[in-house]
XYZ file of C-alpha atoms in Angstrom:
552
model
C 58.618 71.891 253.383
C 56.710 71.911 250.109
C 56.281 75.703 249.973
C 60.027 76.531 250.194
C 60.712 73.872 247.524
C 58.066 75.310 245.175
C 59.420 78.811 245.773
C 62.941 77.591 244.953
C 61.816 76.164 241.571
C 59.918 79.355 240.695
C 63.002 81.492 241.395
C 65.205 79.054 239.420
C 62.831 79.180 236.433
C 62.831 82.976 236.489
C 66.642 83.035 236.525
C 66.858 80.629 233.582
C 64.291 82.571 231.573
C 66.092 85.805 232.352
C 69.367 84.396 231.026
C 67.722 83.190 227.833
C 67.426 85.312 224.709
C 63.769 85.512 223.734
C 64.458 86.321 220.063
C 67.788 86.157 218.220
C 68.342 87.611 214.739
C 71.055 85.698 212.876
C 72.852 86.947 209.783
C 76.230 86.990 208.048
C 78.723 89.840 208.218
C 77.551 90.873 204.731
C 74.045 91.556 206.084
C 75.052 92.852 209.511
C 73.489 96.312 209.128
C 70.074 94.826 208.422
C 70.498 92.360 211.296
C 71.323 95.118 213.791
C 68.443 97.323 212.664
C 65.902 94.498 212.842
C 67.241 93.428 216.263
C 66.768 96.949 217.579
C 63.245 97.075 216.127
C 62.290 93.753 217.740
C 64.281 94.306 220.929
C 66.091 91.105 220.017
C 69.698 89.892 220.234
C 71.810 90.208 217.046
C 74.074 87.272 216.180
C 76.610 87.772 213.363
C 78.660 85.009 211.735
C 81.272 85.173 208.949
C 79.604 84.710 205.563
C 78.948 81.031 204.951
C 80.663 79.807 208.110
C 79.852 76.298 209.348
C 82.178 76.582 212.344
C 80.810 74.629 215.318
C 81.959 77.464 217.575
C 79.239 79.754 216.215
C 76.621 77.004 216.209
C 77.306 76.264 219.890
C 77.271 79.972 220.777
C 73.833 80.280 219.187
C 72.577 77.208 221.061
C 73.865 78.633 224.349
C 71.673 81.713 223.892
C 68.619 79.482 224.528
C 66.518 81.509 222.110
C 62.791 80.936 222.064
C 62.738 82.211 218.467
C 65.492 82.492 215.842
C 65.101 84.769 212.814
C 67.643 84.025 210.076
C 68.416 86.753 207.531
C 69.912 85.400 204.303
C 69.994 82.232 202.217
C 71.602 78.903 203.040
C 74.928 79.913 201.490
C 75.080 83.077 203.585
C 73.843 81.419 206.797
C 74.209 77.621 206.361
C 71.497 75.208 207.410
C 73.450 74.117 210.505
C 72.038 77.296 212.106
C 68.447 76.045 211.630
C 68.061 75.504 215.363
C 64.859 75.181 217.355
C 62.005 77.504 216.499
C 63.568 79.293 213.528
C 62.293 81.149 210.498
C 64.451 82.109 207.520
C 63.956 85.221 205.351
C 65.913 84.827 202.132
C 65.417 86.276 198.680
C 67.350 85.517 195.510
C 69.756 88.325 196.409
C 70.431 90.874 199.186
C 67.944 93.339 197.765
C 65.072 90.863 197.814
C 66.073 89.724 201.314
C 65.891 93.329 202.535
C 62.433 93.654 200.979
C 61.229 90.504 202.759
C 62.325 92.028 206.064
C 60.516 95.291 205.281
C 57.277 93.579 204.290
C 57.220 91.075 207.177
C 58.369 93.300 210.053
C 57.615 96.888 208.976
C 54.473 96.424 206.870
C 56.129 98.070 203.851
C 55.239 96.351 200.592
C 58.011 96.363 197.990
C 58.212 95.195 194.401
C 60.687 95.500 191.564
C 64.431 96.103 191.827
C 64.260 99.163 194.088
C 61.990 101.038 196.439
C 60.923 104.184 194.594
C 59.162 106.862 196.606
C 56.810 108.519 195.775
C 56.952 106.948 192.287
C 59.403 105.346 189.903
C 58.325 107.594 187.045
C 59.065 110.808 188.953
C 62.495 109.646 190.087
C 63.593 108.401 186.657
C 62.427 111.679 185.139
C 64.472 113.551 187.759
C 67.782 111.727 187.315
C 67.913 112.279 183.526
C 67.479 116.036 183.887
C 70.370 118.481 183.843
C 70.610 119.989 187.309
C 73.046 121.594 189.707
C 73.538 118.448 191.776
C 74.894 118.833 195.323
C 76.130 115.494 196.664
C 76.209 115.005 200.436
C 78.051 111.763 201.060
C 78.150 109.624 204.156
C 81.251 109.160 206.287
C 81.857 105.487 205.429
C 84.439 104.634 202.720
C 81.751 102.955 200.586
C 79.458 105.984 200.710
C 82.371 108.329 199.905
C 83.649 106.497 196.824
C 80.219 105.635 195.393
C 79.055 109.245 195.847
C 81.700 110.241 193.292
C 80.386 107.599 190.910
C 76.826 108.968 191.292
C 77.993 112.521 190.610
C 79.778 111.583 187.373
C 76.809 109.493 186.202
C 74.422 112.477 186.217
C 73.902 115.283 183.704
C 75.046 118.547 185.211
C 74.103 122.200 184.851
C 76.122 124.219 187.360
C 73.875 127.236 186.868
C 70.598 125.319 186.980
C 68.168 124.119 189.597
C 69.978 122.994 192.770
C 69.080 119.519 193.934
C 70.634 117.916 197.003
C 71.457 114.188 196.966
C 72.046 112.361 200.251
C 73.984 109.111 199.816
C 74.165 106.316 202.391
C 71.936 105.817 205.420
C 71.037 107.554 208.669
C 73.961 105.928 210.496
C 76.795 106.976 208.197
C 75.226 110.204 206.934
C 74.162 112.484 209.846
C 72.778 115.106 207.462
C 70.462 112.502 205.956
C 69.137 111.721 209.441
C 68.629 115.425 210.206
C 66.681 115.913 206.960
C 64.659 112.675 207.008
C 61.299 114.458 206.777
C 59.613 111.589 204.986
C 56.696 109.385 205.984
C 58.915 106.319 205.896
C 60.661 104.578 208.821
C 64.443 104.895 209.228
C 64.902 101.230 208.292
C 64.253 102.147 204.642
C 67.550 104.065 204.596
C 69.372 100.745 205.092
C 67.594 99.132 202.127
C 68.096 99.747 198.404
C 65.786 102.710 197.909
C 65.592 105.982 195.978
C 63.412 108.693 197.468
C 62.566 112.098 196.013
C 61.026 114.577 198.394
C 61.001 118.383 198.530
C 63.576 118.728 195.707
C 65.893 116.358 197.558
C 67.053 112.932 196.411
C 67.900 110.179 198.889
C 69.946 107.288 197.476
C 70.023 104.830 200.339
C 71.391 101.509 201.407
C 73.622 99.871 203.970
C 77.331 99.638 203.182
C 76.666 96.060 202.086
C 73.986 96.885 199.494
C 74.476 100.556 198.484
C 76.110 99.567 195.129
C 72.927 97.616 194.312
C 70.894 100.792 194.689
C 73.216 102.800 192.456
C 73.706 100.098 189.829
C 69.995 99.395 189.474
C 69.062 103.072 189.429
C 71.399 104.066 186.590
C 71.611 100.755 184.670
C 69.158 101.685 181.912
C 69.621 105.449 182.182
C 73.228 105.943 181.117
C 74.170 109.522 180.313
C 76.435 110.089 177.284
C 78.152 113.475 177.076
C 79.318 114.905 173.739
C 82.917 115.611 174.810
C 83.336 112.069 176.131
C 81.826 110.569 172.991
C 84.171 112.635 170.821
C 87.258 111.600 172.812
C 86.230 107.944 172.745
C 85.582 108.080 168.984
C 89.071 109.537 168.391
C 90.712 106.841 170.562
C 88.756 104.108 168.788
C 89.593 105.544 165.347
C 93.325 105.697 166.103
C 93.278 102.154 167.514
C 91.440 100.798 164.450
C 93.856 102.605 162.122
C 96.833 100.972 163.857
C 95.206 97.546 163.493
C 94.439 98.185 159.824
C 98.089 99.111 159.197
C 99.056 95.554 160.160
C 95.969 93.695 158.873
C 95.549 95.406 155.472
C 92.345 93.648 154.529
C 88.939 94.884 153.315
C 87.391 92.160 155.476
C 88.587 94.076 158.543
C 86.867 97.245 157.278
C 83.650 95.251 156.842
C 84.061 93.897 160.395
C 84.511 97.420 161.768
C 81.363 98.669 160.021
C 79.297 95.675 161.226
C 80.651 96.064 164.770
C 79.855 99.786 164.839
C 76.305 99.196 163.579
C 75.808 96.352 166.085
C 77.016 98.531 168.972
C 74.778 101.410 167.882
C 71.764 99.088 167.683
C 72.399 97.850 171.239
C 73.445 101.190 172.764
C 70.668 101.024 175.377
C 71.284 97.375 176.280
C 74.566 97.770 178.150
C 74.612 96.920 181.836
C 76.646 95.500 184.673
C 76.389 92.139 186.431
C 75.937 91.788 190.191
C 79.458 90.681 191.142
C 80.993 93.422 188.994
C 79.313 96.030 191.205
C 80.491 94.564 194.503
C 83.954 93.415 193.416
C 85.427 94.869 190.207
C 83.834 98.312 190.119
C 83.996 98.696 193.898
C 87.674 97.717 193.780
C 88.416 100.284 191.058
C 86.700 103.040 193.052
C 88.722 102.029 196.126
C 91.952 102.369 194.158
C 90.828 105.714 192.795
C 89.493 107.357 195.968
C 90.886 105.372 198.915
C 94.347 104.730 197.501
C 94.293 100.964 198.020
C 92.455 97.866 196.808
C 89.489 96.643 198.835
C 86.053 95.330 197.947
C 82.720 94.822 199.679
C 83.020 91.089 199.035
C 86.498 90.324 200.365
C 88.764 87.398 199.593
C 88.474 87.667 195.799
C 91.680 87.107 193.834
C 90.443 88.483 190.506
C 91.567 92.071 191.096
C 92.868 92.507 187.534
C 89.646 93.959 186.169
C 89.592 96.570 188.956
C 93.079 97.693 187.947
C 92.086 97.816 184.262
C 89.159 100.064 185.209
C 91.417 102.138 187.454
C 93.619 102.938 184.435
C 90.559 103.563 182.248
C 89.102 105.971 184.834
C 92.150 108.178 184.342
C 91.013 108.693 180.752
C 87.267 108.875 181.358
C 85.526 109.864 184.581
C 84.199 106.970 186.718
C 80.629 106.431 185.532
C 78.464 103.876 183.762
C 79.188 105.759 180.532
C 82.903 105.005 181.010
C 82.174 101.326 181.641
C 80.232 101.119 178.368
C 83.190 102.736 176.567
C 85.507 100.202 178.208
C 83.402 97.254 177.037
C 83.242 98.580 173.476
C 86.981 99.241 173.404
C 87.779 95.718 174.664
C 85.498 94.291 171.970
C 87.265 96.203 169.181
C 90.693 95.176 170.549
C 89.578 91.550 170.547
C 88.239 91.808 166.967
C 91.561 93.331 165.866
C 93.534 90.414 167.312
C 91.143 87.867 165.819
C 92.065 89.291 162.393
C 95.784 89.354 163.237
C 95.518 85.737 164.402
C 94.153 84.354 161.110
C 96.320 84.452 157.985
C 93.202 84.165 155.822
C 91.389 87.316 156.839
C 87.939 86.226 155.705
C 88.124 83.605 158.491
C 88.490 86.451 160.996
C 85.277 88.004 159.649
C 83.422 84.680 159.858
C 84.569 84.058 163.445
C 83.509 87.545 164.493
C 80.061 87.125 162.918
C 79.643 83.708 164.555
C 80.541 85.111 167.972
C 78.004 87.926 167.555
C 75.424 85.267 166.675
C 75.958 83.329 169.927
C 73.525 84.694 172.585
C 75.933 83.962 175.442
C 78.745 85.926 173.781
C 76.419 88.788 172.887
C 75.263 89.007 176.505
C 78.768 89.484 177.871
C 79.728 92.101 175.331
C 76.826 94.120 176.667
C 77.150 93.169 180.353
C 80.258 94.359 182.170
C 82.097 91.519 183.899
C 85.433 89.689 183.634
C 84.420 87.700 180.545
C 85.157 90.146 177.712
C 88.420 91.422 179.234
C 89.592 87.852 179.793
C 88.747 86.808 176.219
C 90.598 89.849 174.875
C 93.753 88.926 176.802
C 93.296 85.323 175.674
C 93.143 86.346 172.003
C 96.277 88.508 172.323
C 98.194 85.647 173.980
C 97.057 83.106 171.349
C 98.148 85.428 168.536
C 101.645 85.766 170.029
C 101.897 82.020 170.744
C 100.902 81.150 167.172
C 103.853 83.181 165.899
C 106.173 82.324 168.811
C 109.876 82.081 167.875
C 111.225 81.324 171.341
C 113.055 84.627 171.817
C 113.659 85.906 175.337
C 111.726 89.142 174.739
C 108.736 87.135 173.469
C 108.828 84.974 176.610
C 108.886 88.044 178.863
C 105.993 89.716 176.997
C 103.947 86.501 176.984
C 104.586 85.863 180.685
C 103.651 89.428 181.613
C 100.419 89.308 179.585
C 99.525 85.894 181.023
C 100.157 87.010 184.622
C 98.029 90.148 184.150
C 95.338 88.011 182.525
C 95.523 85.653 185.531
C 94.698 88.609 187.779
C 91.506 88.947 185.732
C 90.842 85.187 185.767
C 93.354 82.839 187.392
C 92.391 80.199 184.805
C 94.837 81.944 182.433
C 97.640 79.923 184.012
C 96.283 76.914 182.116
C 97.520 78.552 178.888
C 101.288 78.198 179.580
C 100.750 74.889 181.418
C 99.172 73.156 178.417
C 101.570 74.893 176.020
C 104.533 73.476 177.969
C 102.894 70.033 177.846
C 102.706 70.210 174.036
C 106.078 71.821 173.297
C 108.247 70.073 175.900
C 111.166 72.495 175.491
C 112.977 74.903 177.781
C 111.358 78.001 176.220
C 107.828 76.782 176.993
C 108.882 75.708 180.491
C 110.460 79.114 181.098
C 107.220 80.739 179.882
C 105.234 78.671 182.399
C 107.537 79.324 185.362
C 107.897 83.038 184.668
C 104.105 83.418 184.299
C 103.522 81.816 187.706
C 106.230 83.900 189.416
C 104.949 87.144 187.863
C 101.361 86.274 188.782
C 102.209 85.633 192.437
C 104.279 88.826 192.515
C 101.490 90.908 191.005
C 98.943 89.276 193.307
C 101.034 90.273 196.325
C 101.606 93.832 195.082
C 97.992 94.407 194.005
C 96.416 93.199 197.245
C 94.437 90.368 195.675
C 93.465 87.284 197.702
C 92.519 83.698 196.981
C 91.016 82.712 200.329
C 87.476 83.735 199.377
C 87.218 81.039 196.724
C 88.727 78.358 198.943
C 86.202 79.375 201.600
C 83.349 79.253 199.103
C 84.201 75.651 198.188
C 84.385 74.728 201.881
C 81.124 76.522 202.698
C 79.203 74.647 200.041
C 80.404 71.252 201.222
C 83.392 70.823 198.922
C 83.527 69.388 195.409
C 81.725 66.054 195.501
C 80.584 63.500 192.929
C 77.026 64.763 193.414
C 78.057 68.324 192.511
C 79.986 67.026 189.480
C 76.951 65.095 188.177
C 74.649 68.090 188.751
C 77.105 70.319 186.877
C 77.232 67.911 183.925
C 73.431 67.894 183.758
C 73.362 71.702 183.990
C 76.167 72.578 181.558
C 76.011 69.921 178.832
C 72.688 70.995 177.209
C 73.710 74.657 177.402
C 77.096 73.953 175.837
C 75.523 71.999 172.961
C 73.137 74.886 172.288
C 75.961 77.458 172.386
C 78.280 75.451 170.127
C 75.603 74.427 167.592
C 75.905 77.592 165.473
C 79.744 77.491 165.091
C 79.623 73.763 164.204
C 76.916 74.381 161.584
C 79.022 77.083 159.894
C 82.144 74.888 160.019
C 80.347 71.966 158.385
C 78.897 74.271 155.724
C 82.365 75.639 154.962
C 83.752 72.126 154.669
C 80.941 70.493 152.672
C 79.716 73.275 150.374
C 82.896 75.319 149.897
C 85.104 72.219 149.915
C 87.702 74.018 151.990
C 90.756 71.869 152.551
C 91.946 71.118 156.062
C 95.570 71.770 157.032
C 97.289 68.768 158.538
C 100.736 70.017 159.517
C 99.786 72.486 162.262
C 99.933 71.224 165.855
C 98.756 74.579 167.188
C 95.112 73.763 166.399
C 95.341 70.715 168.664
C 96.782 72.891 171.419
C 93.775 75.239 171.201
C 91.381 72.280 171.106
C 92.985 70.889 174.262
C 92.717 74.309 175.870
C 89.026 74.443 174.885
C 88.381 71.023 176.445
C 90.150 72.043 179.665
C 88.047 75.217 179.937
C 84.934 73.124 179.289
C 85.832 70.739 182.119
C 86.718 73.479 184.651
C 83.104 74.511 185.498
C 82.236 70.883 186.228
C 84.462 71.046 189.302
C 83.052 74.263 190.708
C 80.392 74.736 193.380
C 78.424 77.459 191.554
C 76.504 77.104 188.298
C 76.492 79.942 185.770
C 76.287 79.597 182.003
C 78.945 82.289 181.498
C 81.577 79.810 182.730
C 81.124 78.085 179.343
C 81.951 81.183 177.322
C 85.720 80.641 177.165
C 85.403 77.060 175.928
C 82.815 78.058 173.282
C 85.148 80.865 172.161
C 88.166 78.522 171.967
C 86.269 75.758 170.140
C 85.171 78.334 167.555
C 88.720 79.652 167.021
C 90.165 76.120 166.955
C 87.583 74.962 164.416
C 88.532 77.640 161.920
C 92.233 77.131 162.632
C 91.856 73.939 160.574
C 91.247 76.076 157.465
C 93.921 78.719 158.092
C 96.695 77.969 155.592
């Protein structure tokens, strides 16, 4: 009797073990390519969840796999800690690129350092990409590879009669020709990681669809190519724009500001760059509009599609490249400076404000780094100028509402502008401005294909907005704000004490801007992410409001 019973338990154990997954590789849908490749390498089971999901359905599914080992790819925001089940190990860097490198070093014995994998050497590759060559781009068949291949082509110096050099873009899955010509002493997995390889007069710019923009952005960030014809066209556009502003400003202070701005830009010409989210959202969205005919981004669910549309228009003047993005940033800066001067009746105040802003490290950073900040501040300055001279006419209301709704596509926070203005004015014109701005924003959001669900999901993923998060945000932001605002306050006090400038008392508009500044200071305290750039708008508004007291 004992032998049949023992045999039964042995068979049962074998069945259970057979139905269990020995190793499971867990990752979000934004790291799925890496998860699938590692699973194949380890002969493991891939398990993909939506980015940041805490849904019990996925947790239970993972538990039901009865894994003896769980390998988690990504940080706690990508794959939340509720998936830390049983015998697990997490591989997470500060970003996707570093996470990919951790996988390479731990499972493929490939040591990586720096922003990219350069093979055979960084020096050789950087020397290659700044040369004029007859570049032949062979793109992958995925939409991301197709649109970013165009961006690569326009970011390189070209000589159509020179040395032919083939560039494969993508990875071995979406680019069959790359697979066929992968004659390199590196495993295929490298093609799914941010890497640049130069071998036998052939350049491989690789990455999965989720991280290919990282490869391209980091490769060209400090090696921007400026072509003479583009520089000439941009100079003419900038000259005409400045001349139009001068026609209305008519002040030598504006000429001084233009000279200082031009010298400042020239001094920092090699410091321009692009922030991480701009690659995956705003630039990717603009390239989708340009080459796919519709708006989509690698990171979905983002409502701030306005910057992508601004770039889309700009790319019809200049080819899509990092050079064009630098031109865009410079142009936005000069537009903003022009409206600062139009805003102030006393033009020397415009010069002081501009110099103060250039002296604030946070502001300087986001002139040089492409993101939503500078575009948003430019729209903000245009709207404030119109509001300061607002007469309540129907055409003014329509123009203001249209500008505010477009600005809200760049940053939805723009809707606070008409809301607070209506609170101060309490008349039908201000209420109409508020209502029309909201209606136009929702209409444009629907037409443009923008979404808001990503941000709602991000709040939910990170546990919601709690008192603990609020306190942590206060501790994080308050010292930074005091440091950023110290320089403007010092200049204001100097102007008041030494110059004995009188303060105007009959203008309520300065209190409106101060209220707006306070609101934009409070906003980051109720958000689940911490970045100093969220303070930039409030610092900008406090500076403008401070000098509004002397504008008579």
